[in-house]
Amino acid sequence: MDRKLTSRASTSSTPWPKCKSFYPFLLCTAIFSLLVLPSSAVAQHLTGRIKGTVKVTSEDPDATPTLLVGARLTLVSRDLPDQLFKSLTDEAGNFIFTDLPAATFVLTVEADGLATVRREISLVSGAGLTVEIVMKATISETVIIRAEEGLLSTAETTTSNTVQSQTLKDVPLRAENYQSAPLLTPGVVQGMDGVDHQKGARAGQSAYTVNGVDVTDPVTGKLAFDIPLDAAANVRTEENPYSAVFGRLTGGSTDLETKGGSNNFKVTAARFFPTFTGFFSGQIESFRPRITFSGPVVRDRLFFLQSFEYRFSRTQVPSLPDSVDETTSETFNSYTQFDFNVNKTNSLKFVAAFFPEKIRFAGLNTFNPQSTTPNTKRRGSLVSISDQAIFKDSSFLSSTFSYKTFDFDVFGQGTQPLELLPEGNSGNYFADIRRRSQRFQLREIYYAHGLEFHGAHSLKLGGEIAYSRVTGVFRENPILIKRLDETLAQRIDFAAEENVSARVGEFTLFAQDRWVVNKKVTLDVGLRFDRDQLARQNTISPRFSFLYLPLKDQPIVIRGGIGLFYDRAPLSVGYFTQLPERTVTTFAADGISIIDGPRRFDNLVAPQLRNPRSLRASAASATWSVQRQTISSSSLLKHQVRGPSCLATAAVHATASFK
């Protein structure tokens, strides 16, 4: 489908005058040159533009083309080898290229499942062209049998699952947040405490990032970040992150990619109707409104996205008496993003997120009434700025600086000792903790120009510097352990209130090469170096993984890999010796006579700390898919067969979009 469109500026020629008086004509010509030639000179520097729409249709001649969203367009010219122009079609199927010099371009249009279209376009200075692209698709059917999104990639050497934003809204996730997305990946399970465990690792041994920025709690290593669901573009979970880019983990890796604004103003609102404990009566059980605004600040240059979300939930414990059987949770999330196209080769992204949370009577259950439970407060923030610079050889550099805070408070309902009994506890929660943590992170990744040596090589070089610190106040009340007859069996006392602090610096270098040997074999080879100041240890992690496609026309994929992984030492180790010491006293059956103690326990840390290490290897595993795709004359239909699901949900959403 190669066509050629040409735009020419019309000119007119004036024949040589055949008049008796030549001088008046010469004077007119001089005046005309003074007026026209400056304008023509200015026109030489005017830039043009190319805009249009992309549609898709079937081979049926009576079919009506429909607008195609997300088509990828590339504009290149032999006269301008150092310049590459890219664009995507918006929700209306429109695209536009601006600030184009006069040249002959080749426009390439690509879309998944459709044949690539190329057109040659000649553009003169200052001209504007409107182009309509129609992509044709053959009538066929596709049945996709898969467990989750992204697991059957024929380009990745590792198994990963990417959950798109629409899936996050459609799947009946009880929490309705992006943190639930990893649970859609095989190998990820949730514990009784609501924390995810990836590949059998304990909570805190997996990596969580947002646009590549570490968002874990520096103290525990657990996920400590939240944003409104409408701001999430996709969530990618790596079961076996063999790439050297991933480090400081022995489990899996989850990265959230956020949305940005566009040239269209858009407002999205959802969940503005609460649910009640009864049928439209009783107390509010859940209320989770969210609203998102996005659009241009400066068209084609600066875009914004602002999203707010409020979440309230009430949970009742039927086994407890009325009026003391409830635990409540309140969360407010704010997410702000600005995307700035500095020029054709440089772009900036600014992100600011705030996520306070308050829980009353945390951990309420049959054996722990409200008086024994704590209240918790979490306050977190993230500010990051990232830059992407593209060089003339098509290589590019990604730079990111981020600052994250996370504060965590735990306090009881009073100061009475906590009493632990076989049939139920009483008293007040024993700990009063006020903790403040911060993390600074600088990350640089250079994506080199593709190399050809016995195949295609894609080299990635990077480094990272991180600095974390924590301060806090710990105060703990006595704990009384009693027998069934309520006689005292053991008493635990703590020393006076203590102020704690710790800090750690981390340094990383890594190199990763993707080697596409041929159409059937792809290799990923990487090496990572980490320096942990807390453990005072240098670690080197080699990684290797492969992908093999044994059959040419069948999507059967065989993968395997091996790698060495080192986890970071928890920052809590840095202040463990500063925590209040405990004293244990053991009593006889009468609950009065002391049979052991008081015995004081000192807080000690081994003199030589070592980072947790894991040697992971996955034997060759095969996955396959059977595809059957249907394209009707008016729309693209895809039938999907997924894993069993017997849940359904309904929600009210409202969306407004305007130019």
XYZ file of C-alpha atoms in Angstrom:
659
model
C 0.000 0.000 0.000
C 2.531 2.565 -1.173
C 1.210 5.881 -2.391
C 2.694 9.267 -3.024
C 1.272 12.650 -2.110
C 2.942 15.806 -3.379
C 2.370 19.397 -2.320
C 3.622 22.067 -4.718
C 3.506 25.810 -4.389
C 1.888 27.303 -7.463
C 3.867 29.985 -9.306
C 3.041 32.192 -12.208
C 5.366 33.492 -14.884
C 5.023 36.826 -16.652
C 6.088 36.996 -20.307
C 8.616 39.649 -21.368
C 6.673 42.857 -21.993
C 6.378 43.977 -25.533
C 5.707 47.634 -24.896
C 7.395 50.644 -26.274
C 8.288 52.047 -22.862
C 10.604 49.644 -21.023
C 11.432 51.855 -18.020
C 7.923 51.895 -16.461
C 7.889 48.098 -16.602
C 11.360 47.928 -14.997
C 10.184 50.213 -12.186
C 7.126 48.009 -11.545
C 9.328 44.923 -11.514
C 11.661 46.485 -8.937
C 8.766 47.416 -6.644
C 7.264 43.937 -7.010
C 10.632 42.357 -6.095
C 10.955 44.495 -2.969
C 7.497 43.439 -1.800
C 7.511 39.776 -2.766
C 11.104 38.636 -2.292
C 11.280 39.337 1.484
C 8.064 37.367 1.929
C 9.501 34.564 -0.160
C 12.664 34.590 1.946
C 10.625 34.322 5.113
C 8.592 31.517 3.564
C 11.813 29.560 3.038
C 12.059 29.233 6.832
C 8.404 28.381 7.478
C 7.733 24.896 8.822
C 4.917 22.663 7.703
C 2.723 20.060 9.273
C 1.122 16.742 8.404
C -2.051 15.607 10.092
C -4.746 13.067 9.432
C -6.628 10.021 10.638
C -5.981 6.285 10.681
C -8.826 3.853 10.058
C -9.152 0.082 9.867
C -11.396 -1.969 7.614
C -11.785 -5.546 6.472
C -11.519 -6.929 2.935
C -15.277 -6.617 2.535
C -15.835 -3.806 -0.034
C -19.066 -2.798 1.735
C -17.387 -2.487 5.109
C -17.298 0.914 6.805
C -13.828 1.875 8.104
C -13.586 2.548 11.838
C -11.155 4.838 13.639
C -8.047 3.139 14.975
C -6.726 4.173 18.394
C -3.073 3.728 19.343
C -1.617 3.263 15.862
C 2.126 3.977 15.785
C 3.344 6.464 13.141
C 6.942 7.189 12.182
C 8.132 9.914 9.810
C 11.638 9.742 8.293
C 13.456 11.454 5.432
C 16.633 10.625 3.516
C 17.421 14.357 3.511
C 17.273 14.453 7.329
C 18.981 11.257 8.541
C 19.411 12.590 12.104
C 15.744 13.424 12.652
C 13.002 10.945 13.506
C 9.399 12.004 14.131
C 6.976 9.742 16.017
C 3.315 9.975 16.950
C 0.344 7.908 18.143
C -3.284 8.189 17.115
C -5.544 9.519 19.871
C -8.981 8.283 20.914
C -10.477 9.809 17.761
C -7.907 8.152 15.472
C -6.191 11.493 14.759
C -2.476 12.252 14.533
C -0.391 15.328 13.776
C 3.256 16.151 13.038
C 4.212 19.806 13.516
C 7.329 21.930 12.920
C 8.356 19.875 9.878
C 11.001 21.157 7.449
C 10.541 20.974 3.703
C 11.529 17.477 2.577
C 10.308 14.200 1.131
C 9.193 11.934 3.972
C 8.257 8.277 4.302
C 5.330 7.793 6.673
C 5.134 4.339 8.306
C 1.952 3.281 10.116
C 1.939 0.191 12.355
C -0.675 -1.494 14.545
C -0.835 -4.869 16.244
C -2.435 -7.507 14.042
C -2.539 -5.282 10.933
C -0.278 -4.992 7.915
C 2.188 -2.095 7.977
C 1.341 0.838 5.679
C 3.960 3.151 4.113
C 3.418 6.368 2.167
C 5.810 8.797 0.563
C 4.885 12.435 1.211
C 6.536 15.531 -0.244
C 6.171 18.640 1.885
C 7.145 22.145 0.808
C 8.010 24.944 3.190
C 5.045 26.227 5.174
C 2.562 23.762 3.685
C -0.001 21.728 5.585
C -1.188 18.318 4.432
C -4.109 16.182 5.557
C -3.688 12.442 5.061
C -6.134 9.594 5.567
C -4.662 6.154 6.193
C -6.829 3.039 5.843
C -5.345 -0.196 7.165
C -6.840 -3.447 5.928
C -7.224 -6.665 7.863
C -8.237 -10.063 6.629
C -11.357 -11.680 8.044
C -10.223 -14.331 10.499
C -10.868 -15.584 13.991
C -8.591 -15.812 16.984
C -9.079 -17.726 20.216
C -6.491 -16.759 22.827
C -6.041 -19.314 25.608
C -3.987 -17.786 28.384
C -3.884 -17.579 32.147
C -3.033 -13.889 32.469
C -1.981 -10.935 30.352
C 1.566 -10.887 29.019
C 2.605 -14.402 30.040
C 2.943 -15.680 26.459
C 5.348 -13.098 25.065
C 7.545 -14.416 22.271
C 10.096 -11.616 22.730
C 11.016 -11.798 26.437
C 13.417 -14.333 27.908
C 11.732 -14.099 31.322
C 8.166 -14.805 32.358
C 6.269 -11.656 33.240
C 2.681 -10.507 33.461
C 1.510 -7.039 32.458
C -1.917 -5.993 33.691
C -3.349 -3.020 31.794
C -5.415 -0.247 33.378
C -8.663 -1.474 31.820
C -8.138 -4.905 33.359
C -7.570 -3.310 36.758
C -10.998 -1.707 36.429
C -12.779 -4.762 35.014
C -11.435 -7.514 37.275
C -13.357 -7.731 40.578
C -10.485 -6.846 42.901
C -11.850 -6.283 46.383
C -9.298 -3.610 47.289
C -9.675 -1.790 43.923
C -6.061 -0.663 43.888
C -3.015 -1.394 41.783
C -1.400 -3.311 44.659
C -3.812 -6.157 43.892
C -2.466 -6.591 40.335
C 0.426 -8.943 41.255
C -2.153 -11.418 42.599
C -3.232 -11.975 38.972
C 0.179 -13.525 38.310
C 0.869 -17.213 39.043
C 3.383 -17.587 41.861
C 2.118 -14.582 43.845
C 0.028 -15.276 46.950
C -1.308 -13.064 49.721
C -0.728 -13.871 53.376
C -3.130 -13.537 56.286
C -1.692 -10.083 56.990
C -2.633 -8.878 53.483
C 0.994 -8.724 52.271
C 2.061 -10.323 48.976
C 4.638 -13.113 48.747
C 6.298 -13.577 45.346
C 8.043 -16.808 44.334
C 7.903 -18.102 47.913
C 9.888 -15.181 49.341
C 8.838 -13.489 52.557
C 7.283 -10.026 52.549
C 9.991 -7.410 52.086
C 12.196 -9.518 49.802
C 10.599 -8.360 46.530
C 11.117 -5.113 44.614
C 8.362 -2.534 44.056
C 8.926 0.448 41.769
C 6.878 3.225 40.155
C 8.266 4.379 36.794
C 11.516 2.736 37.909
C 11.628 4.526 41.303
C 11.955 2.414 44.472
C 8.795 2.838 46.596
C 9.422 0.298 49.355
C 9.586 1.131 53.056
C 13.313 1.628 53.842
C 12.830 -0.075 57.225
C 10.861 -3.208 56.307
C 11.312 -3.456 52.518
C 7.543 -3.813 52.045
C 5.504 -1.814 49.527
C 4.790 1.672 50.904
C 3.050 3.592 48.120
C -0.463 4.225 46.873
C -2.085 6.173 44.031
C -5.614 6.409 42.615
C -6.473 3.496 40.356
C -7.237 5.793 37.395
C -3.624 7.031 37.354
C -2.224 3.535 36.731
C -1.382 2.700 33.098
C -0.138 -0.854 33.665
C 1.440 -3.050 36.315
C 4.237 -5.411 35.272
C 5.177 -8.315 37.545
C 8.403 -10.244 36.863
C 8.367 -13.721 38.373
C 12.010 -14.353 37.504
C 13.725 -10.967 37.061
C 16.963 -12.249 35.537
C 17.826 -8.846 34.081
C 20.734 -7.127 35.831
C 18.549 -4.020 36.101
C 16.776 -5.701 39.023
C 18.572 -5.976 42.330
C 18.275 -5.944 46.122
C 15.689 -8.738 46.003
C 15.355 -12.492 46.301
C 11.689 -12.645 45.278
C 9.923 -11.041 42.324
C 9.637 -7.520 40.965
C 6.601 -5.300 40.342
C 6.725 -2.010 38.431
C 3.850 0.448 38.049
C 3.786 2.660 34.963
C 1.614 5.737 35.380
C -0.565 7.590 32.896
C 0.022 11.058 31.492
C -2.030 13.784 29.868
C -2.682 14.344 26.161
C -3.937 17.074 23.831
C -7.528 16.277 24.833
C -9.033 17.466 28.095
C -10.511 14.533 29.965
C -12.416 14.123 33.223
C -13.077 10.687 34.731
C -15.131 10.019 37.857
C -16.106 6.753 39.534
C -17.553 5.175 42.680
C -19.403 8.238 43.996
C -22.165 6.050 45.446
C -21.403 4.440 48.833
C -22.420 0.963 49.917
C -24.226 0.382 53.213
C -24.232 -2.387 55.797
C -27.895 -2.949 54.929
C -29.835 -2.607 51.673
C -29.573 1.203 51.227
C -29.784 1.560 55.012
C -27.585 1.386 58.061
C -24.020 2.648 58.307
C -21.733 3.300 55.363
C -19.698 0.168 54.729
C -17.571 1.409 51.843
C -17.157 4.742 50.063
C -14.426 5.084 47.423
C -14.939 8.089 45.130
C -12.195 9.053 42.718
C -11.847 11.755 40.073
C -9.146 12.403 37.491
C -8.406 15.440 35.300
C -5.960 15.440 32.391
C -5.161 17.549 29.356
C -2.717 20.017 27.813
C -1.199 23.055 29.502
C 0.627 23.995 26.296
C -0.614 22.035 23.308
C 1.877 19.448 21.996
C 4.424 20.530 24.654
C 3.207 20.371 28.247
C 0.559 17.979 29.615
C -0.837 17.352 33.079
C -2.738 14.664 34.970
C -4.282 15.151 38.407
C -6.056 12.354 40.236
C -7.715 12.215 43.667
C -9.135 9.262 45.546
C -10.762 8.846 48.958
C -11.309 5.396 50.438
C -13.358 4.564 53.515
C -14.136 1.039 54.638
C -15.809 -0.413 57.697
C -15.323 -4.033 58.762
C -17.448 -5.721 61.398
C -16.566 -8.736 63.565
C -19.861 -10.586 64.214
C -18.515 -12.437 67.260
C -17.977 -9.192 69.208
C -20.709 -7.191 70.985
C -22.471 -4.403 69.103
C -20.882 -0.925 69.190
C -17.417 -2.456 69.813
C -17.288 -4.737 66.769
C -15.987 -2.363 64.073
C -12.659 -1.401 62.580
C -12.426 1.493 60.091
C -9.888 2.588 57.511
C -9.559 5.984 55.775
C -7.180 6.782 52.937
C -6.687 9.828 50.720
C -4.519 9.624 47.609
C -3.343 12.490 45.428
C -1.282 12.016 42.277
C 0.087 14.781 40.021
C 2.095 14.332 36.824
C 3.461 16.822 34.283
C 4.993 15.707 30.963
C 7.065 18.300 29.097
C 8.370 17.791 25.556
C 11.392 20.085 25.614
C 12.165 19.349 21.965
C 12.135 16.414 19.573
C 14.931 14.636 21.450
C 14.345 15.560 25.069
C 11.407 15.062 27.441
C 10.818 15.632 31.161
C 8.392 14.023 33.607
C 7.523 15.417 37.040
C 5.600 13.349 39.588
C 4.231 14.260 43.022
C 2.187 11.804 45.100
C 0.769 11.965 48.630
C -0.972 9.082 50.409
C -1.981 9.438 54.098
C -3.867 6.571 55.764
C -5.535 6.094 59.158
C -6.776 2.790 60.637
C -8.707 2.494 63.890
C -8.666 -0.770 65.854
C -6.239 -2.540 63.516
C -6.261 -6.331 63.853
C -9.664 -6.509 65.528
C -10.924 -10.091 65.921
C -12.638 -12.472 68.338
C -9.606 -12.801 70.635
C -8.497 -9.146 70.413
C -11.270 -6.670 71.342
C -11.000 -2.963 70.563
C -9.177 -2.114 73.801
C -6.252 -4.399 72.873
C -5.863 -3.207 69.286
C -3.709 -0.293 68.091
C -4.503 2.665 65.879
C -2.102 3.280 62.996
C -1.288 6.320 60.897
C 0.743 6.261 57.703
C 1.840 9.347 55.791
C 3.816 8.995 52.597
C 4.978 11.188 49.737
C 6.973 10.815 46.545
C 8.491 13.538 44.378
C 10.470 12.573 41.289
C 11.736 14.164 38.110
C 12.973 12.165 35.135
C 14.569 13.132 31.843
C 14.960 11.177 28.620
C 17.458 12.413 26.049
C 17.711 10.850 22.568
C 21.029 11.168 20.728
C 21.780 11.301 17.007
C 22.757 7.634 16.805
C 19.308 6.652 18.219
C 20.767 5.806 21.631
C 19.225 7.523 24.622
C 19.832 8.283 28.294
C 17.211 7.999 31.031
C 17.859 9.960 34.245
C 15.681 9.924 37.371
C 15.955 11.652 40.741
C 13.434 10.920 43.482
C 12.738 11.831 47.101
C 10.423 9.627 49.153
C 9.167 9.929 52.724
C 7.237 7.426 54.782
C 6.045 8.031 58.350
C 4.453 5.323 60.465
C 2.800 5.726 63.880
C 1.377 2.970 66.102
C -0.321 3.677 69.433
C -2.732 1.868 71.722
C -6.090 2.854 73.191
C -4.477 3.514 76.602
C -1.449 2.808 78.802
C -2.689 -0.281 80.679
C -0.563 -3.471 80.447
C -1.519 -5.898 77.695
C -2.878 -9.152 79.154
C -2.616 -12.315 77.028
C -4.980 -15.176 77.962
C -5.910 -18.440 76.172
C -9.553 -17.423 75.707
C -9.030 -13.785 74.790
C -6.796 -10.813 75.474
C -7.472 -7.666 77.488
C -5.796 -4.397 78.463
C -4.182 -2.058 75.922
C -1.774 -2.551 73.044
C 1.767 -2.434 74.430
C 3.749 -0.460 71.802
C 3.847 3.257 71.043
C 6.001 3.879 67.950
C 6.613 7.093 65.982
C 8.855 6.432 62.983
C 10.066 8.767 60.193
C 11.995 7.597 57.123
C 13.397 9.216 53.975
C 15.070 8.006 50.799
C 16.981 9.885 48.077
C 17.607 8.036 44.820
C 19.506 8.944 41.636
C 19.351 6.560 38.683
C 21.004 6.708 35.234
C 20.448 4.184 32.426
C 22.062 4.443 28.977
C 20.494 2.491 26.098
C 23.181 2.094 23.454
C 22.653 2.103 19.708
C 21.993 -1.380 18.341
C 25.073 -3.352 17.367
C 25.443 -6.126 14.787
C 27.855 -8.916 15.689
C 26.744 -12.478 14.957
C 23.233 -11.187 15.526
C 21.665 -8.048 16.970
C 22.845 -6.687 20.336
C 20.983 -4.213 22.557
C 23.293 -2.978 25.312
C 22.055 -1.316 28.470
C 24.398 0.338 31.020
C 23.286 1.898 34.273
C 24.065 3.027 37.779
C 22.226 4.051 40.916
C 22.988 5.914 44.143
C 20.552 5.727 47.074
C 20.635 7.169 50.582
C 18.089 6.230 53.270
C 17.683 7.326 56.872
C 15.223 6.687 59.680
C 14.503 8.283 63.053
C 11.950 7.293 65.652
C 10.715 7.116 69.214
C 9.886 3.732 70.787
C 7.981 3.329 74.050
C 6.532 0.015 75.228
C 4.265 -0.919 78.147
C 4.377 -4.197 80.127
C 2.949 -7.463 78.782
C 1.309 -9.940 81.184
C 0.958 -13.570 80.068
C -1.687 -15.409 82.117
C -2.898 -18.979 82.392
C -6.434 -20.260 81.889
C -7.171 -19.680 85.615
C -5.875 -16.083 85.154
C -2.790 -16.615 87.325
C 0.311 -14.782 86.096
C 2.725 -17.010 84.154
C 5.185 -14.447 82.782
C 5.725 -10.688 82.834
C 7.658 -8.732 80.208
C 8.854 -5.222 81.080
C 10.649 -2.787 78.807
C 13.230 -0.126 79.490
C 12.464 3.572 79.256
C 11.532 5.358 76.036
C 14.318 5.427 73.450
C 15.114 7.637 70.462
C 16.558 5.667 67.545
C 18.211 6.589 64.244
C 20.005 4.851 61.390
C 21.186 5.603 57.877
C 22.527 3.651 54.928
C 24.036 4.396 51.534
C 23.779 2.110 48.506
C 25.665 2.115 45.203
C 24.922 0.064 42.076
C 26.406 -0.527 38.614
C 24.986 -2.908 36.015
C 25.331 -3.955 32.382
C 22.791 -5.917 30.345
C 23.025 -7.204 26.779
C 20.138 -8.662 24.793
C 21.539 -10.792 21.998
C 19.099 -11.804 19.271
C 21.108 -14.587 17.651
C 18.429 -15.297 15.047
C 14.661 -15.443 14.767
C 14.525 -18.476 17.048
C 17.110 -17.771 19.760
C 17.400 -14.771 22.089
C 19.894 -14.503 24.959
C 20.007 -12.053 27.877
C 23.348 -11.709 29.678
C 23.909 -9.312 32.564
C 26.220 -8.421 35.439
C 25.380 -6.345 38.521
C 27.518 -4.814 41.282
C 26.026 -3.624 44.592
C 27.568 -1.915 47.604
C 25.590 -2.030 50.869
C 26.960 0.376 53.469
C 24.921 -1.179 56.291
C 26.343 -4.672 55.767
C 29.662 -3.250 54.509
C 29.579 -5.779 51.697
C 30.252 -5.683 47.955
C 28.245 -8.159 45.892
C 28.491 -9.236 42.241
C 25.457 -10.837 40.592
C 25.798 -12.549 37.176
C 22.558 -13.240 35.289
C 21.660 -15.295 32.213
C 18.369 -16.213 30.526
C 17.319 -17.475 27.100
C 14.314 -17.819 24.802
C 13.909 -20.450 22.091
C 11.156 -20.710 19.456
C 11.389 -24.268 18.101
C 8.664 -23.994 15.452
C 8.409 -21.272 12.860
C 4.644 -20.899 12.570
C 3.579 -22.047 16.059
C 3.809 -19.724 19.097
C 5.582 -22.275 21.307
C 8.096 -20.634 23.656
C 10.847 -22.344 25.664
C 12.526 -20.239 28.368
C 15.155 -20.779 31.039
C 17.630 -18.875 33.153
C 19.980 -18.724 36.109
C 21.110 -15.867 38.299
C 22.580 -14.826 41.636
C 20.471 -12.451 43.738
C 21.348 -10.459 46.872
C 18.743 -8.852 49.103
C 19.383 -5.636 51.050
C 19.808 -5.761 54.821
C 16.727 -4.252 56.562
C 17.374 -0.758 57.875
C 15.845 -1.856 61.200
C 19.092 -3.776 61.793
C 20.848 -0.421 61.977
C 18.932 0.697 65.077
C 18.140 -2.667 66.693
C 20.692 -2.108 69.474
C 19.008 1.222 70.315
C 15.570 -0.273 71.039
C 14.307 -0.509 74.655
C 15.642 -3.644 76.313
C 13.189 -6.154 77.765
C 13.173 -7.921 81.108
C 11.359 -11.257 81.515
C 10.118 -12.641 84.844
C 8.608 -16.147 85.099
C 6.169 -17.104 87.884
C 5.096 -20.370 89.504
C 1.602 -21.859 89.299
C 0.361 -19.594 92.095
C 1.170 -16.521 89.958
C 3.165 -14.940 92.805
C 6.335 -16.953 93.388
C 9.197 -16.122 90.989
C 10.912 -19.157 89.505
C 13.144 -17.348 86.990
C 14.350 -13.807 86.615
C 14.019 -10.975 86.382
C 16.172 -11.742 83.331
C 17.250 -8.854 81.104
C 17.835 -9.404 77.391
C 20.355 -7.193 75.608
C 19.801 -6.155 71.973
C 22.856 -7.435 70.082
C 23.751 -7.600 66.388
C 26.326 -9.931 64.863
C 29.592 -8.086 64.175
C 29.727 -9.243 60.546
C 26.457 -8.791 58.632
C 25.934 -10.438 55.261
C 23.290 -9.711 52.659
C 20.767 -12.526 52.099
C 21.739 -14.477 48.966
C 19.735 -16.621 46.576
C 20.927 -18.684 43.612
C 17.908 -19.032 41.361
C 17.629 -21.254 38.328
C 14.585 -22.096 36.256
C 14.702 -25.150 34.043
C 13.457 -24.854 30.503
C 9.717 -24.304 30.522
C 7.417 -24.273 27.526
C 4.316 -22.166 26.979
C 2.064 -22.013 23.971
C -1.075 -20.296 22.770
C -3.776 -20.967 20.184
C -5.083 -17.842 18.513
C -8.308 -17.160 16.702
C -9.105 -13.568 15.816
C -12.302 -12.109 14.372
C -12.377 -8.796 12.534
C -15.832 -7.699 11.488
C -16.576 -5.030 8.947
C -17.092 -2.387 11.610
C -14.936 -3.351 14.568
C -12.163 -5.567 15.799
C -13.441 -8.379 18.023
C -11.210 -10.554 20.128
C -12.568 -13.577 21.975
C -10.529 -14.622 24.950
C -10.623 -17.810 26.989
C -9.181 -17.174 30.452
C -8.788 -19.097 33.675
C -11.907 -19.919 35.708
C -13.631 -16.998 37.368
C -16.985 -16.929 39.064
C -16.940 -13.391 40.428
C -18.810 -10.415 39.034
C -18.892 -6.733 39.922
C -20.708 -3.602 38.850
C -19.619 0.002 39.236
C -20.763 3.383 38.000
C -18.211 5.285 35.915
C -18.526 8.628 34.183
C -16.098 9.960 31.603
C -16.034 13.266 29.759
C -13.566 14.131 27.022
C -13.354 17.278 24.956
C -10.870 19.190 22.851
